[in-house]
mmCIF file of N, CA and C in Angstrom:
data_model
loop_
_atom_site.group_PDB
_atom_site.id
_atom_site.type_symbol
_atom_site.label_atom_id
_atom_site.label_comp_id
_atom_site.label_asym_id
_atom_site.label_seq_id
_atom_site.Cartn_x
_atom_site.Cartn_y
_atom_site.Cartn_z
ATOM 1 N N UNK A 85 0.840 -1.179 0.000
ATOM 2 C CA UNK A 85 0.000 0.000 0.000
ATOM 3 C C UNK A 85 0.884 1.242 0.000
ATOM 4 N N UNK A 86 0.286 2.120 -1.036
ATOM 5 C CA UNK A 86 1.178 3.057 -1.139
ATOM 6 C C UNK A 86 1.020 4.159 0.076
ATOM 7 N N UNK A 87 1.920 5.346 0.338
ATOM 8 C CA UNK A 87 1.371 6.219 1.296
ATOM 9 C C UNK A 87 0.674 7.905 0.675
ATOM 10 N N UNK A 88 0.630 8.273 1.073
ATOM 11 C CA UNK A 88 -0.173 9.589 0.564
ATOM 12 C C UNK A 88 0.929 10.401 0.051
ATOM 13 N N UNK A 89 2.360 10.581 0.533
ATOM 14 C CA UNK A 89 3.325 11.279 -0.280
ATOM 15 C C UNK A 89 3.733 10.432 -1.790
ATOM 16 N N UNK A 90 3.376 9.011 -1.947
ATOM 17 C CA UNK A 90 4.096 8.427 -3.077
ATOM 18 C C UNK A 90 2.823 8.967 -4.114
ATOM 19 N N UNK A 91 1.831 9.033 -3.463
ATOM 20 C CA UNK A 91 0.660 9.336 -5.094
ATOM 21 C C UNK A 91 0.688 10.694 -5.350
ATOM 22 N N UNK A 92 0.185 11.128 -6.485
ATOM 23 C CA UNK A 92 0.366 12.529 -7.354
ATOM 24 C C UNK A 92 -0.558 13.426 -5.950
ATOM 25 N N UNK A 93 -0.739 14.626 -6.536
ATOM 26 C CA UNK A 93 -1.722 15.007 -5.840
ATOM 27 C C UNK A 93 -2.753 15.313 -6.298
ATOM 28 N N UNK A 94 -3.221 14.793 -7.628
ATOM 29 C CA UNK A 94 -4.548 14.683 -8.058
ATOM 30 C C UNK A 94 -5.104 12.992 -7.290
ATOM 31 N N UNK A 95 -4.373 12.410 -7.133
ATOM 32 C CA UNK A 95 -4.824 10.653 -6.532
ATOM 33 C C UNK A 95 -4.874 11.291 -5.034
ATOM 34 N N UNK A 96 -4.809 12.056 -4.321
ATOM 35 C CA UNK A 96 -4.773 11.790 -2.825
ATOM 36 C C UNK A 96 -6.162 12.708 -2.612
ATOM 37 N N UNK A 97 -6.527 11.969 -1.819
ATOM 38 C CA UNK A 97 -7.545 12.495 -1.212
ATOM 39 C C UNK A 97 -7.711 13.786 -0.653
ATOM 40 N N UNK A 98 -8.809 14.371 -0.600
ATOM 41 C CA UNK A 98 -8.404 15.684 0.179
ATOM 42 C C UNK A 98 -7.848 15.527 1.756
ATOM 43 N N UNK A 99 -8.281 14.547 2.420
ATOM 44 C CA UNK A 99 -7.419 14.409 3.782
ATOM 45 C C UNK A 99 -6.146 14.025 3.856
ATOM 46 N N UNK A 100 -5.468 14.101 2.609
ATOM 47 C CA UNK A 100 -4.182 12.944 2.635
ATOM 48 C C UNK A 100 -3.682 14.505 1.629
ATOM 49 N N UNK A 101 -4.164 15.802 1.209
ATOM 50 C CA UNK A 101 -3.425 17.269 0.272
ATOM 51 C C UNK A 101 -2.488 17.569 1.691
ATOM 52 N N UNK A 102 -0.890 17.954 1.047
ATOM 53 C CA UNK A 102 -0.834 18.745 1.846
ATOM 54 C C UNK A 102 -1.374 20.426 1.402
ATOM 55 N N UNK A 103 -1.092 21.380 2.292
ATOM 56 C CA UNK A 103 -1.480 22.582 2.107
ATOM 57 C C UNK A 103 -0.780 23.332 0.885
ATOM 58 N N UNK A 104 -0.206 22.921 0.322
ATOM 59 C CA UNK A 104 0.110 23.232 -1.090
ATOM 60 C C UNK A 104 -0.953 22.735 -2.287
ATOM 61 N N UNK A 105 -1.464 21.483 -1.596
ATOM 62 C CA UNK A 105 -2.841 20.818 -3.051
ATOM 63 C C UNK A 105 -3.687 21.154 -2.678
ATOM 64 N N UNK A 106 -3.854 21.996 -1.669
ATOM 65 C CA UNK A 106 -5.344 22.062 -1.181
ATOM 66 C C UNK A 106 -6.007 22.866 -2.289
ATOM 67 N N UNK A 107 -6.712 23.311 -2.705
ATOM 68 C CA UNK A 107 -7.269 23.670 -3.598
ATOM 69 C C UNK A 107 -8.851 24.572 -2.356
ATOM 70 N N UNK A 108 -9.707 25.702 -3.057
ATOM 71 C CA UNK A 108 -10.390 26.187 -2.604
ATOM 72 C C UNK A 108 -11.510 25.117 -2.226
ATOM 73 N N UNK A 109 -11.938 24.525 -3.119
ATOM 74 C CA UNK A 109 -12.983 23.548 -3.054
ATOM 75 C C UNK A 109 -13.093 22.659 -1.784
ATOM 76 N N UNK A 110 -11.400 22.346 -1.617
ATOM 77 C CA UNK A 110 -11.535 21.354 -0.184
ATOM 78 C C UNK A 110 -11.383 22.484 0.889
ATOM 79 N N UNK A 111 -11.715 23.680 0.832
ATOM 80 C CA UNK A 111 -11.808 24.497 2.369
ATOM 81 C C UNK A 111 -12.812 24.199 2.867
ATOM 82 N N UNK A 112 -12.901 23.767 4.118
ATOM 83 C CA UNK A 112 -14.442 24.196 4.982
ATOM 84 C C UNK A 112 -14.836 25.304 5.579
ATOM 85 N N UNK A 113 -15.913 25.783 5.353
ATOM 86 C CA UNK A 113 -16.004 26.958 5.441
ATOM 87 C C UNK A 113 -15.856 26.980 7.286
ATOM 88 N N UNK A 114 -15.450 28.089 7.997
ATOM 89 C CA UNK A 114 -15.541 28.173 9.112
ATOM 90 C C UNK A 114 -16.718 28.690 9.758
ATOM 91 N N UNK A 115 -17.497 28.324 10.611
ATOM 92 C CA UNK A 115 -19.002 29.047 10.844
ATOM 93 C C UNK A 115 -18.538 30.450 11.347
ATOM 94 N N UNK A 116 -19.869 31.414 11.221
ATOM 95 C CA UNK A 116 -19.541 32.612 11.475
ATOM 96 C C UNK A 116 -18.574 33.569 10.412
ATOM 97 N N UNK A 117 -17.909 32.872 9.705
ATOM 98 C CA UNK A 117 -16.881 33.709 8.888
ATOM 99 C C UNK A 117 -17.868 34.720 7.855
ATOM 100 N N UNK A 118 -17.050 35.729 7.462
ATOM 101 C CA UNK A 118 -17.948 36.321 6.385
ATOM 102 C C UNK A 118 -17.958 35.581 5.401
ATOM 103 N N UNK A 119 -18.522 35.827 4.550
ATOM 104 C CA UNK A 119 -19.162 35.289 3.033
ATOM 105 C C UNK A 119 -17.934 36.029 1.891
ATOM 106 N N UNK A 120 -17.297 34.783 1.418
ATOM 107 C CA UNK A 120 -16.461 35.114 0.395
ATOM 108 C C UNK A 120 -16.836 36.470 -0.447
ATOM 109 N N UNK A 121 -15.984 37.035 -0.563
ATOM 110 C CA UNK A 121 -16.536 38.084 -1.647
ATOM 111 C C UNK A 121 -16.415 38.024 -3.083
ATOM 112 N N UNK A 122 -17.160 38.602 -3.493
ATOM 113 C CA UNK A 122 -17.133 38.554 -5.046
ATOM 114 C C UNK A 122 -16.479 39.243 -6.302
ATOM 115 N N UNK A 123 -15.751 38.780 -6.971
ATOM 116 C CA UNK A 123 -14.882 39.583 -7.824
ATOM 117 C C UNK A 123 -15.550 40.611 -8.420
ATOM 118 N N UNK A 124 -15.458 41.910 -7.983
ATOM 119 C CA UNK A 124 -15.940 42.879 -9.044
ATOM 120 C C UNK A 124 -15.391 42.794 -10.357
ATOM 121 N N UNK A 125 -16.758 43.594 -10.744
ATOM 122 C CA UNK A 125 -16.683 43.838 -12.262
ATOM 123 C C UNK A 125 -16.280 44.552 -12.901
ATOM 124 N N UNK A 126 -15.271 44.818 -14.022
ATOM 125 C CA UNK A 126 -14.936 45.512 -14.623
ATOM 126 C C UNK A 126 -15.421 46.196 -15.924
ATOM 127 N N UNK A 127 -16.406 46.983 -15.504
ATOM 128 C CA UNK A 127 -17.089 47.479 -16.759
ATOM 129 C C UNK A 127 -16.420 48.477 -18.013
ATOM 130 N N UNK A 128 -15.556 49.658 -17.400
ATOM 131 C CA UNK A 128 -15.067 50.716 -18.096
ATOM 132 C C UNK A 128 -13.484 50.951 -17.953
ATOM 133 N N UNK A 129 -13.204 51.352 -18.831
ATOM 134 C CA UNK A 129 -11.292 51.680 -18.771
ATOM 135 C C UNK A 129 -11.251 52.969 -20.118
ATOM 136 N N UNK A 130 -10.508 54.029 -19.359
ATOM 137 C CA UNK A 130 -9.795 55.170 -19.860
ATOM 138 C C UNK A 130 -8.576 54.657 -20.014
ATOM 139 N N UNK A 131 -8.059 54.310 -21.645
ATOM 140 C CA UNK A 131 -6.674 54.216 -21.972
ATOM 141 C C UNK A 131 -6.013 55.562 -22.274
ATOM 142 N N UNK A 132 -4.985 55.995 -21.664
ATOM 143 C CA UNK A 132 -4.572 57.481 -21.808
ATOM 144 C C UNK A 132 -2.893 56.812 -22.265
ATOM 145 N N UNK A 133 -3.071 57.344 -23.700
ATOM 146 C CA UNK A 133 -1.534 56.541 -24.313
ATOM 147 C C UNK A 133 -1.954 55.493 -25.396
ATOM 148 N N UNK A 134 -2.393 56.093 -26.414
ATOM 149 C CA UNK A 134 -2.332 54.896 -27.341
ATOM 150 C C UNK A 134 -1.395 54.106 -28.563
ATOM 151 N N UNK A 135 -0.183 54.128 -27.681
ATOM 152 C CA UNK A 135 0.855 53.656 -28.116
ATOM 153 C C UNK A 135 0.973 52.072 -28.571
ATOM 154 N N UNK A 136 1.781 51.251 -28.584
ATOM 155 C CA UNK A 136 1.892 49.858 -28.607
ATOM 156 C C UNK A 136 1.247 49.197 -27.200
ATOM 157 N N UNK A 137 1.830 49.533 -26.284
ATOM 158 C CA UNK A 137 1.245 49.203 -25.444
ATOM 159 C C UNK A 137 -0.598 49.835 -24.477
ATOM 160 N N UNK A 138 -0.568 50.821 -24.469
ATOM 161 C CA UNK A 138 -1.899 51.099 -24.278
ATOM 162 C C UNK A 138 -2.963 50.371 -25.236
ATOM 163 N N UNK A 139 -2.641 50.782 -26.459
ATOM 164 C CA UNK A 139 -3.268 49.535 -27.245
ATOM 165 C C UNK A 139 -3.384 48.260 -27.133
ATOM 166 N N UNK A 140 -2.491 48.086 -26.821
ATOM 167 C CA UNK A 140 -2.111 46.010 -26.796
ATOM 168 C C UNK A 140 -3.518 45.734 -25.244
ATOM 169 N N UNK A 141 -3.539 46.911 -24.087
ATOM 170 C CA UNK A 141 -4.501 46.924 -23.162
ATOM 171 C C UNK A 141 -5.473 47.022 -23.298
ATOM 172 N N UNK A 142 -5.906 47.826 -24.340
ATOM 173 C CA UNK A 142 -7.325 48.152 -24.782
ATOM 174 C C UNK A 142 -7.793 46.933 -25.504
ATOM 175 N N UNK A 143 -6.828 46.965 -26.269
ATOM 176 C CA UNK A 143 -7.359 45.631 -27.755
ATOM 177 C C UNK A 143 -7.715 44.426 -26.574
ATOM 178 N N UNK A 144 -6.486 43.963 -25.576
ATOM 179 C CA UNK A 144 -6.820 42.663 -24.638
ATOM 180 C C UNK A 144 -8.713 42.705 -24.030
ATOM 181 N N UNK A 145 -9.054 44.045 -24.123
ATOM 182 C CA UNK A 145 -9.997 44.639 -22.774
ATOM 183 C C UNK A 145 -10.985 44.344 -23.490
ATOM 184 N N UNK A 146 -11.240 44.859 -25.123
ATOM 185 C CA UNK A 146 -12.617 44.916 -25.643
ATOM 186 C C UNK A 146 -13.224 43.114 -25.414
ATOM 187 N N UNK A 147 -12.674 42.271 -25.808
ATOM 188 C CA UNK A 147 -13.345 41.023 -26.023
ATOM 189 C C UNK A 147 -13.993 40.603 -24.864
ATOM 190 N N UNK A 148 -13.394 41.130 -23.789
ATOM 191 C CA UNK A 148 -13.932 40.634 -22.260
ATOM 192 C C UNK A 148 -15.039 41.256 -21.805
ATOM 193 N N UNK A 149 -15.609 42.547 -22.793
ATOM 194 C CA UNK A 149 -16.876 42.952 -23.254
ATOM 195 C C UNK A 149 -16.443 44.512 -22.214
ATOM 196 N N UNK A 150 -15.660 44.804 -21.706
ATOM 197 C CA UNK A 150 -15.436 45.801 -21.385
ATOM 198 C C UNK A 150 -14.975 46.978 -22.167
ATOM 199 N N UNK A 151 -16.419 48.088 -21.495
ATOM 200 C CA UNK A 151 -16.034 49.661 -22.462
ATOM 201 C C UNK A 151 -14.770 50.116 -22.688
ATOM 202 N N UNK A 152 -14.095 50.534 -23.541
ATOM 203 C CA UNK A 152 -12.794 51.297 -23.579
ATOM 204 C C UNK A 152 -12.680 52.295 -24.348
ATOM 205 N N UNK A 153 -12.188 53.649 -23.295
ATOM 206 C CA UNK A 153 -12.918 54.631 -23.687
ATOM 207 C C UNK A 153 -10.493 55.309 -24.230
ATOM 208 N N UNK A 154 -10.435 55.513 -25.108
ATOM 209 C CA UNK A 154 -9.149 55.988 -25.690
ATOM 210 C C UNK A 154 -8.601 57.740 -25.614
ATOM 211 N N UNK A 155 -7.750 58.103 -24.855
ATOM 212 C CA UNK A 155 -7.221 59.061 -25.283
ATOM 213 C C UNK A 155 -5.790 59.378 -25.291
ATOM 214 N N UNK A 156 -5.413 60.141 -26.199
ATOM 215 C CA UNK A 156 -4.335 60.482 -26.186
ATOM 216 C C UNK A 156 -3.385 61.680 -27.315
ATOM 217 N N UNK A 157 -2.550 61.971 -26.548
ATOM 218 C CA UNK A 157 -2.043 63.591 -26.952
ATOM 219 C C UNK A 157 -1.930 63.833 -28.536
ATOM 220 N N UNK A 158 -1.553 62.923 -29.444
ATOM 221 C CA UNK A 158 -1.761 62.531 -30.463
ATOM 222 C C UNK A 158 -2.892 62.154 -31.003
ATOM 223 N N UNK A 159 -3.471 62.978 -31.454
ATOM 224 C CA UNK A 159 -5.283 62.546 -31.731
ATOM 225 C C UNK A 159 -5.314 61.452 -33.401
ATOM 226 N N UNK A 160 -4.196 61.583 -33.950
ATOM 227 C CA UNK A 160 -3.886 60.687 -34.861
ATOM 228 C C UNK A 160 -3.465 58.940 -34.268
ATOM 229 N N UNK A 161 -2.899 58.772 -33.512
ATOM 230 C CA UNK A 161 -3.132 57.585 -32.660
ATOM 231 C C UNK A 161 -3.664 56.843 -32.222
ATOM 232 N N UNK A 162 -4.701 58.363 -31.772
ATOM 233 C CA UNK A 162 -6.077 57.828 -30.886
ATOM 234 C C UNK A 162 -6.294 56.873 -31.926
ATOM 235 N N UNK A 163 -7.157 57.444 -33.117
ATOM 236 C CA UNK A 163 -8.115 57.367 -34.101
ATOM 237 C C UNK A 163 -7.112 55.565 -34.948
ATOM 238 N N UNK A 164 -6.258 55.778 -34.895
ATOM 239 C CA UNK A 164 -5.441 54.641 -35.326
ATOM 240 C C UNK A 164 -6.271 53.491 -34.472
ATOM 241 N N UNK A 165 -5.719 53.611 -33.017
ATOM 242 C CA UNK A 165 -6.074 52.435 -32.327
ATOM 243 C C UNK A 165 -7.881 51.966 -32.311
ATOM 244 N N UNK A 166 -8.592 53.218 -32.170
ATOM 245 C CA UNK A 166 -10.217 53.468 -32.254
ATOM 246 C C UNK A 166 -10.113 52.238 -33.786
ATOM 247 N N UNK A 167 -9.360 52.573 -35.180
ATOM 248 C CA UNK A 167 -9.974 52.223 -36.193
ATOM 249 C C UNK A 167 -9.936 50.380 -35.929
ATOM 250 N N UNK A 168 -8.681 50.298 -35.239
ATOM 251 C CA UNK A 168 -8.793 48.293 -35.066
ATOM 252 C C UNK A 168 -9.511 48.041 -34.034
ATOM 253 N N UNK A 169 -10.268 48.471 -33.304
ATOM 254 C CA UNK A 169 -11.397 48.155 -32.676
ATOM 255 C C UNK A 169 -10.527 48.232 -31.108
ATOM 256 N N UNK A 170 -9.850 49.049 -30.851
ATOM 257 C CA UNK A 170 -9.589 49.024 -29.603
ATOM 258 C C UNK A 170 -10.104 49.908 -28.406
ATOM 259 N N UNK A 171 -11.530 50.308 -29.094
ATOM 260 C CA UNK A 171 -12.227 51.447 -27.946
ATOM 261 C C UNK A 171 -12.661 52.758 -29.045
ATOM 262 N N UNK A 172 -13.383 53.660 -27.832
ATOM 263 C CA UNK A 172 -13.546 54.622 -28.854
ATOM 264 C C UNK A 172 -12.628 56.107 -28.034
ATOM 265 N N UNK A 173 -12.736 56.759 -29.255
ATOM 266 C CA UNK A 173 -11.584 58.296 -28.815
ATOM 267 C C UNK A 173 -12.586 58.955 -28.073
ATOM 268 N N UNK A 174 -11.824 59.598 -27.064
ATOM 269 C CA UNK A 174 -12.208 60.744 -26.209
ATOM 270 C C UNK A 174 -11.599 62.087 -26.781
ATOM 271 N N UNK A 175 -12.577 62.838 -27.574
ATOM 272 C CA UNK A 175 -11.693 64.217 -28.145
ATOM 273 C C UNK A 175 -10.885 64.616 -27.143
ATOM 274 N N UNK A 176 -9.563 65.351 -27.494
ATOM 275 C CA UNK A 176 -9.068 66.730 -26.407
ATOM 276 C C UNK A 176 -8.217 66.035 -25.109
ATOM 277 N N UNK A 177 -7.006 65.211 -26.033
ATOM 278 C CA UNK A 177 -5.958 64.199 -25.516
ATOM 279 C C UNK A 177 -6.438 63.795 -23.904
ATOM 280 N N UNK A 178 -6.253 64.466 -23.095
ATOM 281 C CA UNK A 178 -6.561 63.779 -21.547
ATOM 282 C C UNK A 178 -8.025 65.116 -21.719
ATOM 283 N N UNK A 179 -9.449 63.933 -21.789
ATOM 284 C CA UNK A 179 -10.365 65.067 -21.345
ATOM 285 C C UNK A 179 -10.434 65.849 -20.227
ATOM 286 N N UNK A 180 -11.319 66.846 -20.303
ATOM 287 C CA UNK A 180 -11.421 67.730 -19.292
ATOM 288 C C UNK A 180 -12.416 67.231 -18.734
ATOM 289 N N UNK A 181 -13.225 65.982 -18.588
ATOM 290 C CA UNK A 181 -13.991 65.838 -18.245
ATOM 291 C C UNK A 181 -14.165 63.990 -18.358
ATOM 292 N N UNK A 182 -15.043 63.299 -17.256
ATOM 293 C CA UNK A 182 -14.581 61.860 -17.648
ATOM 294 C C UNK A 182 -15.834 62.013 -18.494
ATOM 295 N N UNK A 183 -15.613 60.685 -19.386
ATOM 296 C CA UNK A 183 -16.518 59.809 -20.639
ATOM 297 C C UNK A 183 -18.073 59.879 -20.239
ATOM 298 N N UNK A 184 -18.547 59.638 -21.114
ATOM 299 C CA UNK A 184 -20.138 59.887 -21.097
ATOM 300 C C UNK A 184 -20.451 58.572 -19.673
ATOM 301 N N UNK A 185 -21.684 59.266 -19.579
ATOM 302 C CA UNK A 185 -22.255 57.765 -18.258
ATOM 303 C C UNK A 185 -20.833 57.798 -16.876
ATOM 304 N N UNK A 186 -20.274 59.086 -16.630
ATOM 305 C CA UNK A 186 -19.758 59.321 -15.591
ATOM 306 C C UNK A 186 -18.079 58.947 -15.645
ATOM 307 N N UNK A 187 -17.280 58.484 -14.402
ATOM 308 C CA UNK A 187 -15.933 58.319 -14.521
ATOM 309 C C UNK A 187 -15.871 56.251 -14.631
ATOM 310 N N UNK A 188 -14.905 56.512 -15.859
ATOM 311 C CA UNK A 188 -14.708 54.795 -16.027
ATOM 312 C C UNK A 188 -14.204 54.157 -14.584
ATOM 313 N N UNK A 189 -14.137 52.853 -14.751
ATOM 314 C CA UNK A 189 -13.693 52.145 -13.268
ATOM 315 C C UNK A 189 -12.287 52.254 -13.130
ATOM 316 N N UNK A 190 -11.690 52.386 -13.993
ATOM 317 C CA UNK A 190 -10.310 52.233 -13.811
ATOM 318 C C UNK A 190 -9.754 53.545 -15.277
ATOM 319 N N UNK A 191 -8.759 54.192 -14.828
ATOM 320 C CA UNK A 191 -7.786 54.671 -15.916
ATOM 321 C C UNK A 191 -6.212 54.353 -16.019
ATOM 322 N N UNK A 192 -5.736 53.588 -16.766
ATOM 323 C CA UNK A 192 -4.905 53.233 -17.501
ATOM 324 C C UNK A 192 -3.822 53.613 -17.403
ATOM 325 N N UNK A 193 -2.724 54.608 -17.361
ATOM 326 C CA UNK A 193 -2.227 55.505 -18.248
ATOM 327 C C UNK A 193 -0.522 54.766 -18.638
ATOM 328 N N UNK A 194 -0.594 54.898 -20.344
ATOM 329 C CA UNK A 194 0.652 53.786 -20.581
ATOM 330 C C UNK A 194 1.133 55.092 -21.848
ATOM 331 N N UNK A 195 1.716 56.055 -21.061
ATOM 332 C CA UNK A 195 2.763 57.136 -21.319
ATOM 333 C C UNK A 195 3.977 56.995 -21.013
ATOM 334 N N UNK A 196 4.804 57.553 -21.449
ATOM 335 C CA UNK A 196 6.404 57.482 -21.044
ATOM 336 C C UNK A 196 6.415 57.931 -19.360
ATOM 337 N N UNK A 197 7.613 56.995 -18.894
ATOM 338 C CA UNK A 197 7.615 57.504 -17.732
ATOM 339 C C UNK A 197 7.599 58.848 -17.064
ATOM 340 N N UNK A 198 7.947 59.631 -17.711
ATOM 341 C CA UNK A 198 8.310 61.022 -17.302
ATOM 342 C C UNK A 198 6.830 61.892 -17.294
ATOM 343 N N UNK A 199 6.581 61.382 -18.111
ATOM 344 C CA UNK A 199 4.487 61.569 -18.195
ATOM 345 C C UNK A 199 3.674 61.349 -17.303
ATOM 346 N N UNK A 200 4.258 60.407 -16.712
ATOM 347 C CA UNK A 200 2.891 59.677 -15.709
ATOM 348 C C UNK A 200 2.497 60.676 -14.562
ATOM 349 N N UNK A 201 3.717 61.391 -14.363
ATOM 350 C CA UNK A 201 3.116 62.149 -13.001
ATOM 351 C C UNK A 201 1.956 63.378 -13.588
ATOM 352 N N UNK A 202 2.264 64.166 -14.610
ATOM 353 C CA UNK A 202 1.772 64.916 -14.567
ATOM 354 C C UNK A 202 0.218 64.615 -15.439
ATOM 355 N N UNK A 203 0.321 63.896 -16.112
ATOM 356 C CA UNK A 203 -0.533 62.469 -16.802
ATOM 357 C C UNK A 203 -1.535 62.620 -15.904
ATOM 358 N N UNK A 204 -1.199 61.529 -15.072
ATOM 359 C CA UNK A 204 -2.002 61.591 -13.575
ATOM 360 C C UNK A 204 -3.230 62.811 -12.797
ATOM 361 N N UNK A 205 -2.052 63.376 -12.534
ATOM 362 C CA UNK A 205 -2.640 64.868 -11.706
ATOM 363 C C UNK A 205 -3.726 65.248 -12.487
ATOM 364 N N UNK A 206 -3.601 65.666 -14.103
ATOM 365 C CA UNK A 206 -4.812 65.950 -14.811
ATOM 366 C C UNK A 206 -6.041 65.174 -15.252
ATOM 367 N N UNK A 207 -5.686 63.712 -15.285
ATOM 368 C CA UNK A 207 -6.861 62.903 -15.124
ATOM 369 C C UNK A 207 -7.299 62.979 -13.781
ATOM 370 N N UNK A 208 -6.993 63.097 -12.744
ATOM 371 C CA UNK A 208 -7.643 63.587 -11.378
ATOM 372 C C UNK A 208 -8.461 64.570 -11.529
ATOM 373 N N UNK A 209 -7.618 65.323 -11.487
ATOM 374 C CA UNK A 209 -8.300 66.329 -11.405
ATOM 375 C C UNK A 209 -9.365 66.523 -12.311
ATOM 376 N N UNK A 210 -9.746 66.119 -13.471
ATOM 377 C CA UNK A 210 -11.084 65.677 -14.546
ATOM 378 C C UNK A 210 -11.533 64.527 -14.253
ATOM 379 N N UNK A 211 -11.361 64.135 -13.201
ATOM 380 C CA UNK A 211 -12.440 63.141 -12.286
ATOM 381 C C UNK A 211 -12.661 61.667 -13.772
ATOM 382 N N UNK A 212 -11.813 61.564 -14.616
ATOM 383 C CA UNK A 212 -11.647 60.555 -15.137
ATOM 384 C C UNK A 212 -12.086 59.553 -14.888
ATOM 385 N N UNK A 213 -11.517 58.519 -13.417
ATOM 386 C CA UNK A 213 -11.851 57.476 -13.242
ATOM 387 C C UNK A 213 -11.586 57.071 -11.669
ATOM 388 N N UNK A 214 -12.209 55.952 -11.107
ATOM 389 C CA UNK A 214 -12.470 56.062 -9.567
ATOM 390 C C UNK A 214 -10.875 55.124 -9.619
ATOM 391 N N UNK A 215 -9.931 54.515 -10.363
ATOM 392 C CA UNK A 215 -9.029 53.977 -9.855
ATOM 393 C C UNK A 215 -7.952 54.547 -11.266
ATOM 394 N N UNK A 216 -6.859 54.835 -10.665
ATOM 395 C CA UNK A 216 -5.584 54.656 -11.494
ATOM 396 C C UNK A 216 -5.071 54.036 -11.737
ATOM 397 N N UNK A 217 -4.078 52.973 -12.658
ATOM 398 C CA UNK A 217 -2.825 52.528 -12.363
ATOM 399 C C UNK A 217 -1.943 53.313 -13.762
ATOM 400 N N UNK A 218 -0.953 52.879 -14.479
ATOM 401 C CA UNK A 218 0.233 53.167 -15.024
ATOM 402 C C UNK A 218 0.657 52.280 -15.275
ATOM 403 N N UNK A 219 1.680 51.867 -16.856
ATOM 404 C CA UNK A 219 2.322 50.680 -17.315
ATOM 405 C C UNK A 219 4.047 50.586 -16.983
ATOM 406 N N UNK A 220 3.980 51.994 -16.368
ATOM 407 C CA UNK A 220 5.630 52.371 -16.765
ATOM 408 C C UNK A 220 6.592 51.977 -15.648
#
């Protein structure tokens, strides 16, 4: 008879995983604990930078059925990335104002490093989007 370390850890039982195979499924829930939470949703994204990479984010974003709303200082860019289906342009490089239907969930911004700060500050301050991040 074999022991529980000689079989894979798809063959061992869940009483025989160590805490490396455990997998979510074999947790028991603890009474009283809160209630797992639920992955929010990602509905909207301000790409600010539609370079290779801001693009390559947007283009990843549309199929997952999420809005993507494009801007950037180069309004010839924008309209580049807008034409392969990677979102639509926001006139007036970083708007003065966030996207229709309020501020997206997240803004983007995949500018040169030296950009990002001040990048930043002005999508704030135009209430853009309730979360930031940056590629750089």
């Amino acid at each position: 008879m074999s022991s529980p370390a000689d079989r894979s850890p798809a063959e061992r039982t869940p009483a025989d995983r160590t805490p490396a195979d455990r997998t979510p499924a074999d947790r028991t829930p603890v009474a009283g604990a809160p209630a797992a939470a639920t992955t929010p949703t990602l509905a909207s994204v301000i790409v600010i930078g539609t370079g290779l990479i801001g693009t390559s984010v947007a283009l990843a974003l549309r199929p997952r059925g999420v809005t993507v709303w494009l801007a950037d200082s180069d309004p010839a860019a924008a309209r580049l990335a807008a034409d392969i289906g990677a979102g639509t342009v926001l006139p007036g490089g970083v708007p003065a104002g966030p996207p229709p239907g309020g501020p997206a969930d997240v803004a983007v911004l995949a500018v040169p490093p030296q950009a990002v700060a001040p990048t930043l500050a002005r999508a704030q301050a135009a209430g853009l989007a309730r979360w930031y991040t940056d590629v750089a």
